[in-house]
Amino acid sequence: MPDIVIEIKGLKTWFKTPKGVSKAVDGVSFSIPKGGTFALVGESGCGKSVTALSIIQLIPEPAGYIAGGNIILNNRDIVPLSEREKRDIRGNNISMIFQEPMTSLNPVFTVGDQIVETIMLHQGKSGAEAKAAAIEMFEKVGLPDPAGIFYEYPHRLSGGMRQRVMIAIALACRPDLLIADEPTTALDVTIQDQIIKLIKELQAEMGTAVLLITHNLALVYQNAETVGVMYAGKMAELAPAKALFRDPMHPYTVKLLRSIPGQEKRGKALDTIRGTVPPATSYPAGCHFSGRCPREMEGCAAIEPPLAERAPGHFAACHLHDPEFMAKPWSKPLRHEPDAMPPLSVPHDKRERLLEVKNLKTHYPVRKGLLKRVVGHVKAVDGIDLVVRKGSTLALVGESGCGKTTAGKSIIQLIRPTSGEIVFKGRELTRVKESELKPVRSLMQIIFQDPYSSLNPRLTIKDTIEEGVRALKTGLDKKGRLDKVTEVLERVGLTADMMWRYPHEFSGGQRQRIGIARALAVDPEFIVCDEAVSALDVSVQAQILNLLKSIQRDFGLSFLFITHDLAVVEYIADEVAVMYAGKIVERGTTEEIFSNPRHDYTKKLLSAIPRLDPGLVSAWKLPDHKPGR
Amino acid sequence: MPVILATDLIVYFLAGSIVYFAIATRKEGILSSAWRELKRNRLAMASLAILLAYAGVALLDSVRYRDPVVEDNGRVARAADGSVIYSAQALSLLDRAVEGLRTNTEKTYSAPFASTLYSKESVELPDGTIKRDYPPLKHPRSHWLGTDKVGNDVLYTALKGVRTGIVIGAGTTIVIIPFAIFFGVFAGYYGGFIDDIVQYIYTTLASIPGVLLIVAFMLLFGSSGYQGGLISRSEIYLKFFVPNDRLFWLCLILGITSWTDLCRLIRGETLKLRELEYVQASRAFGISKPGIIYRHIVPNVMHLVLITFVLQFSGLVLAEAILSYIGIGVGPEMGSWGNMINTARLELSRDPVVWWNLFGAFLFMLALVLPANIFGDAVRDALDPRLRFR
């Protein structure tokens, strides 16, 4: 066994809330050896980030507190230390990089100042020495012109460069442990890959242990040695990465893995988990996953499963793998969901052209000076051609800032394009007056990314959904509108009585369903899904993707799917258009693009995404219910 | 014969809105659920009770009529043409209700609950000798907040100040809110040329020193206005409706000079809101711009309005004090807390200090501004559906 850098034993981090004690982290144990990478995965709210903050001792006090357990760094428990001693540890022994490189650097200091501050504080170097060390660090993280960048302000750097600066600051004092909390989530795919490689390189060179927190399971598969799957404040499964992906033991892990979209799952529904994560103030007394588990047994809700070694190095907290429990009378199955996913595909019959985009350009004028004269144009969309066929899905992929959202909004005339043609059902739209667009409006709808800002917090769900019906379906009376709202709510898997509630009473996934219901209520034929599943957790994303596919099948809808997530594209799209800097660089069927990319940018994009082995994917099975001896 | 001042209309409007909201909370809707939420908040309900008491005093003080002049022989005095002659003073219902306070005047300063005057005078004793002593009051121990320099009861003056304070706060807000919401929302939502014009207007307004603008305005319009006291003063006597009310002009100019801050806030918030996805979704339904503004923008900027109103309220009451000090505020005969603070300036520099004028104004202002802040906060929370059902 190599040297253990950090060991977490039975960590409990609780928060006092008006509703009672919220057990965000409720007894988590793991350790990371020198130079090792431990990945903590799980959906939002499962306690990953709180675990990380507990390790670096940055729990928001006094609401949050460590209720039990030890954090042993280099054979010393750091929980009882004084604030002064903890400060010495932070940045020096443990450092952290965050998800958002835009907000983790102070905009009023140069990046040089920010790294020198850390070096001088922890290593007692003089200003000149610290500067030399900083420039050396910048060189190490692969920043071009390190001496010049030393004097730059954060806003002059791109997101990827800022994240490199953050890594440089984090590693400047050669910490024993680097916590990377979703280090690549906010970055473009191609940059994600570079950043992960950089962390791996520096880790190999410095022998730093890395705690990688992410929800991207493919990334974990390729980069971590050990994986801990967290669910509702507890460790559900803990295993070497290869073993976990070959043979996931906990039903939650299996469900989570099977909800990831991908090429292998085309034509079938994605796996979903029933219900929602219970609030941290009221977990079940036994297994926290009971109530949602597809293999729940009678005793599960009352008896807590220990995290026990079920195969060499492979720990799982599930009674199904415990012969002793299985021999007891309370191991009778309470629920037994089928293991195979039902087929979910859209018939291929009539595929005539519904929408044609020819040489579409949307330019934003750049104005300057007192008189606001136009001095130039930002060519957000610069001449694109697209065809969307009836009942099919066209994915528009590209990195942030390439103009894909502007393209989507231009197509449904939320932004009036500068030039080009959009022919929808034989009608040209770009030259039609706003007032004459109304009949077309109901046929073209949009679903947004952020489930939080897509609903007006001051309107009830009924008012939100009814708005479009009222404006576009003028033939309906009050009762007719109410029936319509009920109908679409039920279609997206919500109940009619929910229409009287306000948006804040719903979870992210439910809000996304409401957004879909709002679009569906006016009977559209074409829907632009603008990153519609990007902000959701994998298991919720799977539910929404299933829903979108089933409404496409039932209503013969066409989708323009704008996304940067290639796994989703592989799963849902029939055709793909790759966009780069305002132009379409490659178009084709999903199969063509993914198996034989032609354009350099497409190749780069595809090689950058971390992938799971298709052989593994088909082998994921829920554990069987084997009665004990 | 009733007399209605221009500022009375503001108070009636305020009273009308209170009645309207009271009825509206009876019906199902966002207001009734907000009211249920509010009722659970005991601090807010206590604040509301105090605020209603203030509003009640202001309303009583805004209903006034002139009594006919009665001749010594008990008959109503008539002019040569036979019409009834009315007294020069229009007393309000409040004046009549607290008749005792109004008429029980002393000679000069007396401390709260005192039975003698505050300064020694030569007093003639029953045996004819003259002694230097504190003379006894005409109404001993009846002045809860003492009396002022000319012997008026300070409690009465403070009560009269309630109406002035409410009128300044509410009247100015009535001027500010439509301006600020209208210009702010339109500038933010439409952008471009409209935005440029609105920004130009409020930048210009904000670049003129406020006090100078107020002074100029008040000298132009307010100087001849009714300043409290006798109704038959200057050219306005014998009118049933008095539009030329100095306090009214004060509200107007305070409103004109102070809508810019709120407007700027609302414009900024609107700029943010118009890019939000629910607004985009509405546009995808082809809903008109005014429709989107009404449904999505205005309700989501109301919290700014409420917060600004509550914060500005105390500022406006203080502004009235400053303006009264430089002589262009409320007339000296119309009771106001500003005037009380103003007189306290000299009283505090004499020895022994006369503190009750300042204390009275302080007490009444605190008891208005603090509940207004608490209640405003509670209303904001109750109206925000996000904070409900926690």
PDB file of C-alpha atoms in Angstrom, chain A residues 34 60 67 89 103 179 252 269 295 299 316 322 349 397 427 442 449 458 463 483 498 509 595 609:
ATOM      1  CA  LYS A  34       0.164   9.822  -2.820  1.00  0.00           C
ATOM      2  CA  PRO A  60     -20.036  27.786   5.960  1.00  0.00           C
ATOM      3  CA  ALA A  67     -20.730  16.467  13.533  1.00  0.00           C
ATOM      4  CA  ILE A  89      -2.995  23.948   5.655  1.00  0.00           C
ATOM      5  CA  THR A 103     -15.588  34.007 -10.806  1.00  0.00           C
ATOM      6  CA  ILE A 179      -9.415  19.104  -4.832  1.00  0.00           C
ATOM      7  CA  TYR A 252     -28.094   3.178  -7.827  1.00  0.00           C
ATOM      8  CA  ALA A 269     -35.478   4.466 -23.617  1.00  0.00           C
ATOM      9  CA  ARG A 295     -34.831  -3.965  -6.169  1.00  0.00           C
ATOM     10  CA  GLY A 299     -36.246  -4.639   5.308  1.00  0.00           C
ATOM     11  CA  ALA A 316     -20.994  -1.645  -1.868  1.00  0.00           C
ATOM     12  CA  ASP A 322     -25.198  -9.651   1.830  1.00  0.00           C
ATOM     13  CA  ASP A 349     -41.740   6.900 -42.850  1.00  0.00           C
ATOM     14  CA  VAL A 397     -23.407  21.240 -32.104  1.00  0.00           C
ATOM     15  CA  ARG A 427     -43.535  29.979 -46.387  1.00  0.00           C
ATOM     16  CA  SER A 442     -47.815  28.456 -32.724  1.00  0.00           C
ATOM     17  CA  GLN A 449     -31.725  25.477 -20.972  1.00  0.00           C
ATOM     18  CA  ARG A 458     -44.728  35.263 -10.109  1.00  0.00           C
ATOM     19  CA  ASP A 463     -50.940  31.106 -16.111  1.00  0.00           C
ATOM     20  CA  ASP A 483     -58.642  21.522 -20.516  1.00  0.00           C
ATOM     21  CA  MET A 498     -50.041  21.109 -10.011  1.00  0.00           C
ATOM     22  CA  GLY A 509     -36.603  18.324 -13.864  1.00  0.00           C
ATOM     23  CA  SER A 595     -17.915   7.270 -37.583  1.00  0.00           C
ATOM     24  CA  ILE A 609     -14.969  13.681 -25.549  1.00  0.00           C
TER      25      ILE A 609
END
